[in-house]
């Protein structure tokens, strides 16, 4: 395990730069998962405090993205920055991989846990 940087978007402009970012995760069920952040949803803005979630769309739609059991996977950027934690995906029939996933920004999780370092 080693310390990993955590993305910490703070302003609306920071959030606007996130869509289009390639991310990769290692799911417990699906193993390697690749996707592209397609949108950021800002739920609440109170001063400089923002709560946001992001959506991920797979690079290869025919391969799918994640499966049940991948929740908790850390989404990392190409430069090794942890950007989010996978929370859920759609549930296609026949146990197929999801076509879209939703995650929570990693910095929000770290703040709530009172953690100042992520080891990965």
mmCIF file with all atom_site columns, C-alpha atoms in Angstrom:
data_model
loop_
_atom_site.group_PDB
_atom_site.id
_atom_site.type_symbol
_atom_site.label_atom_id
_atom_site.label_alt_id
_atom_site.label_comp_id
_atom_site.label_asym_id
_atom_site.label_entity_id
_atom_site.label_seq_id
_atom_site.pdbx_PDB_ins_code
_atom_site.Cartn_x
_atom_site.Cartn_y
_atom_site.Cartn_z
_atom_site.occupancy
_atom_site.B_iso_or_equiv
_atom_site.pdbx_formal_charge
_atom_site.auth_seq_id
_atom_site.auth_comp_id
_atom_site.auth_asym_id
_atom_site.auth_atom_id
_atom_site.pdbx_PDB_model_num
ATOM 1   C CA . UNK A 1 1   ? 0.000   0.000   0.000   1.00 0.00 ? 1   UNK A CA 1
ATOM 2   C CA . UNK A 1 2   ? 1.107   3.540   -0.723  1.00 0.00 ? 2   UNK A CA 1
ATOM 3   C CA . UNK A 1 3   ? -0.381  7.002   -0.203  1.00 0.00 ? 3   UNK A CA 1
ATOM 4   C CA . UNK A 1 4   ? -2.521  8.174   -3.106  1.00 0.00 ? 4   UNK A CA 1
ATOM 5   C CA . UNK A 1 5   ? -3.499  11.739  -3.966  1.00 0.00 ? 5   UNK A CA 1
ATOM 6   C CA . UNK A 1 6   ? -7.196  12.566  -3.783  1.00 0.00 ? 6   UNK A CA 1
ATOM 7   C CA . UNK A 1 7   ? -8.853  14.970  -6.227  1.00 0.00 ? 7   UNK A CA 1
ATOM 8   C CA . UNK A 1 8   ? -10.339 17.896  -4.332  1.00 0.00 ? 8   UNK A CA 1
ATOM 9   C CA . UNK A 1 9   ? -12.611 19.986  -6.573  1.00 0.00 ? 9   UNK A CA 1
ATOM 10  C CA . UNK A 1 10  ? -13.741 23.127  -4.744  1.00 0.00 ? 10  UNK A CA 1
ATOM 11  C CA . UNK A 1 11  ? -15.236 25.542  -7.247  1.00 0.00 ? 11  UNK A CA 1
ATOM 12  C CA . UNK A 1 12  ? -17.848 25.286  -9.975  1.00 0.00 ? 12  UNK A CA 1
ATOM 13  C CA . UNK A 1 13  ? -14.991 25.678  -12.478 1.00 0.00 ? 13  UNK A CA 1
ATOM 14  C CA . UNK A 1 14  ? -13.187 22.691  -10.915 1.00 0.00 ? 14  UNK A CA 1
ATOM 15  C CA . UNK A 1 15  ? -16.325 20.571  -11.358 1.00 0.00 ? 15  UNK A CA 1
ATOM 16  C CA . UNK A 1 16  ? -16.793 21.784  -14.944 1.00 0.00 ? 16  UNK A CA 1
ATOM 17  C CA . UNK A 1 17  ? -13.352 20.449  -15.886 1.00 0.00 ? 17  UNK A CA 1
ATOM 18  C CA . UNK A 1 18  ? -14.109 16.907  -14.705 1.00 0.00 ? 18  UNK A CA 1
ATOM 19  C CA . UNK A 1 19  ? -16.448 15.608  -17.463 1.00 0.00 ? 19  UNK A CA 1
ATOM 20  C CA . UNK A 1 20  ? -14.427 13.825  -20.127 1.00 0.00 ? 20  UNK A CA 1
ATOM 21  C CA . UNK A 1 21  ? -11.855 12.527  -17.627 1.00 0.00 ? 21  UNK A CA 1
ATOM 22  C CA . UNK A 1 22  ? -10.812 8.911   -18.189 1.00 0.00 ? 22  UNK A CA 1
ATOM 23  C CA . UNK A 1 23  ? -10.985 6.814   -15.012 1.00 0.00 ? 23  UNK A CA 1
ATOM 24  C CA . UNK A 1 24  ? -10.009 3.261   -14.149 1.00 0.00 ? 24  UNK A CA 1
ATOM 25  C CA . UNK A 1 25  ? -10.949 1.095   -11.209 1.00 0.00 ? 25  UNK A CA 1
ATOM 26  C CA . UNK A 1 26  ? -10.323 -2.416  -9.966  1.00 0.00 ? 26  UNK A CA 1
ATOM 27  C CA . UNK A 1 27  ? -13.655 -3.945  -9.007  1.00 0.00 ? 27  UNK A CA 1
ATOM 28  C CA . UNK A 1 28  ? -13.984 -6.939  -6.705  1.00 0.00 ? 28  UNK A CA 1
ATOM 29  C CA . UNK A 1 29  ? -16.263 -8.617  -9.230  1.00 0.00 ? 29  UNK A CA 1
ATOM 30  C CA . UNK A 1 30  ? -15.408 -7.116  -12.631 1.00 0.00 ? 30  UNK A CA 1
ATOM 31  C CA . UNK A 1 31  ? -11.675 -6.565  -12.053 1.00 0.00 ? 31  UNK A CA 1
ATOM 32  C CA . UNK A 1 32  ? -10.443 -3.827  -14.461 1.00 0.00 ? 32  UNK A CA 1
ATOM 33  C CA . UNK A 1 33  ? -13.140 -1.244  -15.185 1.00 0.00 ? 33  UNK A CA 1
ATOM 34  C CA . UNK A 1 34  ? -12.538 1.682   -17.550 1.00 0.00 ? 34  UNK A CA 1
ATOM 35  C CA . UNK A 1 35  ? -14.865 4.610   -18.035 1.00 0.00 ? 35  UNK A CA 1
ATOM 36  C CA . UNK A 1 36  ? -15.169 8.289   -18.803 1.00 0.00 ? 36  UNK A CA 1
ATOM 37  C CA . UNK A 1 37  ? -16.836 10.748  -16.458 1.00 0.00 ? 37  UNK A CA 1
ATOM 38  C CA . UNK A 1 38  ? -19.704 12.143  -18.494 1.00 0.00 ? 38  UNK A CA 1
ATOM 39  C CA . UNK A 1 39  ? -21.343 14.559  -16.069 1.00 0.00 ? 39  UNK A CA 1
ATOM 40  C CA . UNK A 1 40  ? -21.101 16.033  -12.606 1.00 0.00 ? 40  UNK A CA 1
ATOM 41  C CA . UNK A 1 41  ? -24.188 16.647  -10.512 1.00 0.00 ? 41  UNK A CA 1
ATOM 42  C CA . UNK A 1 42  ? -23.813 19.370  -7.897  1.00 0.00 ? 42  UNK A CA 1
ATOM 43  C CA . UNK A 1 43  ? -26.435 18.638  -5.277  1.00 0.00 ? 43  UNK A CA 1
ATOM 44  C CA . UNK A 1 44  ? -25.875 21.397  -2.760  1.00 0.00 ? 44  UNK A CA 1
ATOM 45  C CA . UNK A 1 45  ? -23.828 24.579  -2.568  1.00 0.00 ? 45  UNK A CA 1
ATOM 46  C CA . UNK A 1 46  ? -23.326 26.287  0.794   1.00 0.00 ? 46  UNK A CA 1
ATOM 47  C CA . UNK A 1 47  ? -20.622 28.917  0.592   1.00 0.00 ? 47  UNK A CA 1
ATOM 48  C CA . UNK A 1 48  ? -17.571 27.060  -0.630  1.00 0.00 ? 48  UNK A CA 1
ATOM 49  C CA . UNK A 1 49  ? -18.927 23.651  0.438   1.00 0.00 ? 49  UNK A CA 1
ATOM 50  C CA . UNK A 1 50  ? -20.304 21.603  -2.486  1.00 0.00 ? 50  UNK A CA 1
ATOM 51  C CA . UNK A 1 51  ? -21.729 18.109  -2.508  1.00 0.00 ? 51  UNK A CA 1
ATOM 52  C CA . UNK A 1 52  ? -21.478 16.382  -5.866  1.00 0.00 ? 52  UNK A CA 1
ATOM 53  C CA . UNK A 1 53  ? -21.643 12.959  -7.488  1.00 0.00 ? 53  UNK A CA 1
ATOM 54  C CA . UNK A 1 54  ? -20.417 11.975  -10.911 1.00 0.00 ? 54  UNK A CA 1
ATOM 55  C CA . UNK A 1 55  ? -21.633 9.643   -13.620 1.00 0.00 ? 55  UNK A CA 1
ATOM 56  C CA . UNK A 1 56  ? -19.344 7.308   -15.545 1.00 0.00 ? 56  UNK A CA 1
ATOM 57  C CA . UNK A 1 57  ? -20.035 5.899   -18.997 1.00 0.00 ? 57  UNK A CA 1
ATOM 58  C CA . UNK A 1 58  ? -17.928 2.977   -20.249 1.00 0.00 ? 58  UNK A CA 1
ATOM 59  C CA . UNK A 1 59  ? -15.444 3.509   -23.050 1.00 0.00 ? 59  UNK A CA 1
ATOM 60  C CA . UNK A 1 60  ? -16.611 0.321   -24.709 1.00 0.00 ? 60  UNK A CA 1
ATOM 61  C CA . UNK A 1 61  ? -20.409 0.123   -24.340 1.00 0.00 ? 61  UNK A CA 1
ATOM 62  C CA . UNK A 1 62  ? -20.513 -3.472  -25.615 1.00 0.00 ? 62  UNK A CA 1
ATOM 63  C CA . UNK A 1 63  ? -18.217 -4.584  -22.756 1.00 0.00 ? 63  UNK A CA 1
ATOM 64  C CA . UNK A 1 64  ? -20.188 -2.835  -20.027 1.00 0.00 ? 64  UNK A CA 1
ATOM 65  C CA . UNK A 1 65  ? -18.786 -1.142  -16.971 1.00 0.00 ? 65  UNK A CA 1
ATOM 66  C CA . UNK A 1 66  ? -19.359 -2.735  -13.556 1.00 0.00 ? 66  UNK A CA 1
ATOM 67  C CA . UNK A 1 67  ? -21.248 -5.569  -11.926 1.00 0.00 ? 67  UNK A CA 1
ATOM 68  C CA . UNK A 1 68  ? -22.981 -6.085  -8.604  1.00 0.00 ? 68  UNK A CA 1
ATOM 69  C CA . UNK A 1 69  ? -20.227 -6.442  -6.009  1.00 0.00 ? 69  UNK A CA 1
ATOM 70  C CA . UNK A 1 70  ? -17.996 -3.669  -7.425  1.00 0.00 ? 70  UNK A CA 1
ATOM 71  C CA . UNK A 1 71  ? -19.359 -1.023  -5.045  1.00 0.00 ? 71  UNK A CA 1
ATOM 72  C CA . UNK A 1 72  ? -16.594 0.595   -3.057  1.00 0.00 ? 72  UNK A CA 1
ATOM 73  C CA . UNK A 1 73  ? -14.157 0.456   -5.980  1.00 0.00 ? 73  UNK A CA 1
ATOM 74  C CA . UNK A 1 74  ? -11.936 3.546   -6.180  1.00 0.00 ? 74  UNK A CA 1
ATOM 75  C CA . UNK A 1 75  ? -12.009 5.384   -9.522  1.00 0.00 ? 75  UNK A CA 1
ATOM 76  C CA . UNK A 1 76  ? -8.510  6.675   -10.390 1.00 0.00 ? 76  UNK A CA 1
ATOM 77  C CA . UNK A 1 77  ? -7.369  9.083   -13.102 1.00 0.00 ? 77  UNK A CA 1
ATOM 78  C CA . UNK A 1 78  ? -4.484  8.330   -15.486 1.00 0.00 ? 78  UNK A CA 1
ATOM 79  C CA . UNK A 1 79  ? -2.125  10.272  -13.221 1.00 0.00 ? 79  UNK A CA 1
ATOM 80  C CA . UNK A 1 80  ? -3.011  8.085   -10.219 1.00 0.00 ? 80  UNK A CA 1
ATOM 81  C CA . UNK A 1 81  ? -5.348  10.544  -8.475  1.00 0.00 ? 81  UNK A CA 1
ATOM 82  C CA . UNK A 1 82  ? -8.318  9.009   -6.635  1.00 0.00 ? 82  UNK A CA 1
ATOM 83  C CA . UNK A 1 83  ? -11.396 10.879  -7.831  1.00 0.00 ? 83  UNK A CA 1
ATOM 84  C CA . UNK A 1 84  ? -14.343 8.831   -6.600  1.00 0.00 ? 84  UNK A CA 1
ATOM 85  C CA . UNK A 1 85  ? -15.805 5.702   -5.095  1.00 0.00 ? 85  UNK A CA 1
ATOM 86  C CA . UNK A 1 86  ? -18.203 3.570   -7.113  1.00 0.00 ? 86  UNK A CA 1
ATOM 87  C CA . UNK A 1 87  ? -21.641 3.407   -5.506  1.00 0.00 ? 87  UNK A CA 1
ATOM 88  C CA . UNK A 1 88  ? -24.042 1.844   -7.997  1.00 0.00 ? 88  UNK A CA 1
ATOM 89  C CA . UNK A 1 89  ? -24.731 0.923   -11.588 1.00 0.00 ? 89  UNK A CA 1
ATOM 90  C CA . UNK A 1 90  ? -27.813 0.088   -13.556 1.00 0.00 ? 90  UNK A CA 1
ATOM 91  C CA . UNK A 1 91  ? -28.902 -3.548  -13.383 1.00 0.00 ? 91  UNK A CA 1
ATOM 92  C CA . UNK A 1 92  ? -29.255 -5.067  -16.851 1.00 0.00 ? 92  UNK A CA 1
ATOM 93  C CA . UNK A 1 93  ? -30.834 -8.520  -17.262 1.00 0.00 ? 93  UNK A CA 1
ATOM 94  C CA . UNK A 1 94  ? -28.871 -11.789 -17.257 1.00 0.00 ? 94  UNK A CA 1
ATOM 95  C CA . UNK A 1 95  ? -26.205 -10.469 -14.872 1.00 0.00 ? 95  UNK A CA 1
ATOM 96  C CA . UNK A 1 96  ? -24.634 -8.400  -17.659 1.00 0.00 ? 96  UNK A CA 1
ATOM 97  C CA . UNK A 1 97  ? -22.294 -5.515  -16.876 1.00 0.00 ? 97  UNK A CA 1
ATOM 98  C CA . UNK A 1 98  ? -23.863 -2.119  -16.238 1.00 0.00 ? 98  UNK A CA 1
ATOM 99  C CA . UNK A 1 99  ? -23.881 0.545   -18.921 1.00 0.00 ? 99  UNK A CA 1
ATOM 100 C CA . UNK A 1 100 ? -23.523 3.419   -16.472 1.00 0.00 ? 100 UNK A CA 1
ATOM 101 C CA . UNK A 1 101 ? -22.213 3.899   -12.955 1.00 0.00 ? 101 UNK A CA 1
ATOM 102 C CA . UNK A 1 102 ? -22.576 6.514   -10.253 1.00 0.00 ? 102 UNK A CA 1
ATOM 103 C CA . UNK A 1 103 ? -19.895 7.368   -7.728  1.00 0.00 ? 103 UNK A CA 1
ATOM 104 C CA . UNK A 1 104 ? -19.270 9.765   -4.875  1.00 0.00 ? 104 UNK A CA 1
ATOM 105 C CA . UNK A 1 105 ? -16.297 12.104  -4.887  1.00 0.00 ? 105 UNK A CA 1
ATOM 106 C CA . UNK A 1 106 ? -13.465 10.618  -2.846  1.00 0.00 ? 106 UNK A CA 1
ATOM 107 C CA . UNK A 1 107 ? -12.689 13.905  -1.078  1.00 0.00 ? 107 UNK A CA 1
ATOM 108 C CA . UNK A 1 108 ? -16.229 13.931  0.392   1.00 0.00 ? 108 UNK A CA 1
ATOM 109 C CA . UNK A 1 109 ? -15.709 10.455  1.830   1.00 0.00 ? 109 UNK A CA 1
ATOM 110 C CA . UNK A 1 110 ? -12.317 11.420  3.255   1.00 0.00 ? 110 UNK A CA 1
ATOM 111 C CA . UNK A 1 111 ? -13.775 14.539  4.906   1.00 0.00 ? 111 UNK A CA 1
ATOM 112 C CA . UNK A 1 112 ? -16.630 12.605  6.495   1.00 0.00 ? 112 UNK A CA 1
ATOM 113 C CA . UNK A 1 113 ? -14.233 9.999   7.858   1.00 0.00 ? 113 UNK A CA 1
ATOM 114 C CA . UNK A 1 114 ? -11.828 12.657  9.116   1.00 0.00 ? 114 UNK A CA 1
ATOM 115 C CA . UNK A 1 115 ? -9.089  10.983  7.059   1.00 0.00 ? 115 UNK A CA 1
ATOM 116 C CA . UNK A 1 116 ? -6.139  12.921  5.692   1.00 0.00 ? 116 UNK A CA 1
ATOM 117 C CA . UNK A 1 117 ? -4.532  10.152  3.662   1.00 0.00 ? 117 UNK A CA 1
ATOM 118 C CA . UNK A 1 118 ? -5.736  7.392   1.318   1.00 0.00 ? 118 UNK A CA 1
ATOM 119 C CA . UNK A 1 119 ? -3.600  4.258   1.092   1.00 0.00 ? 119 UNK A CA 1
ATOM 120 C CA . UNK A 1 120 ? -4.087  2.167   -2.026  1.00 0.00 ? 120 UNK A CA 1
#
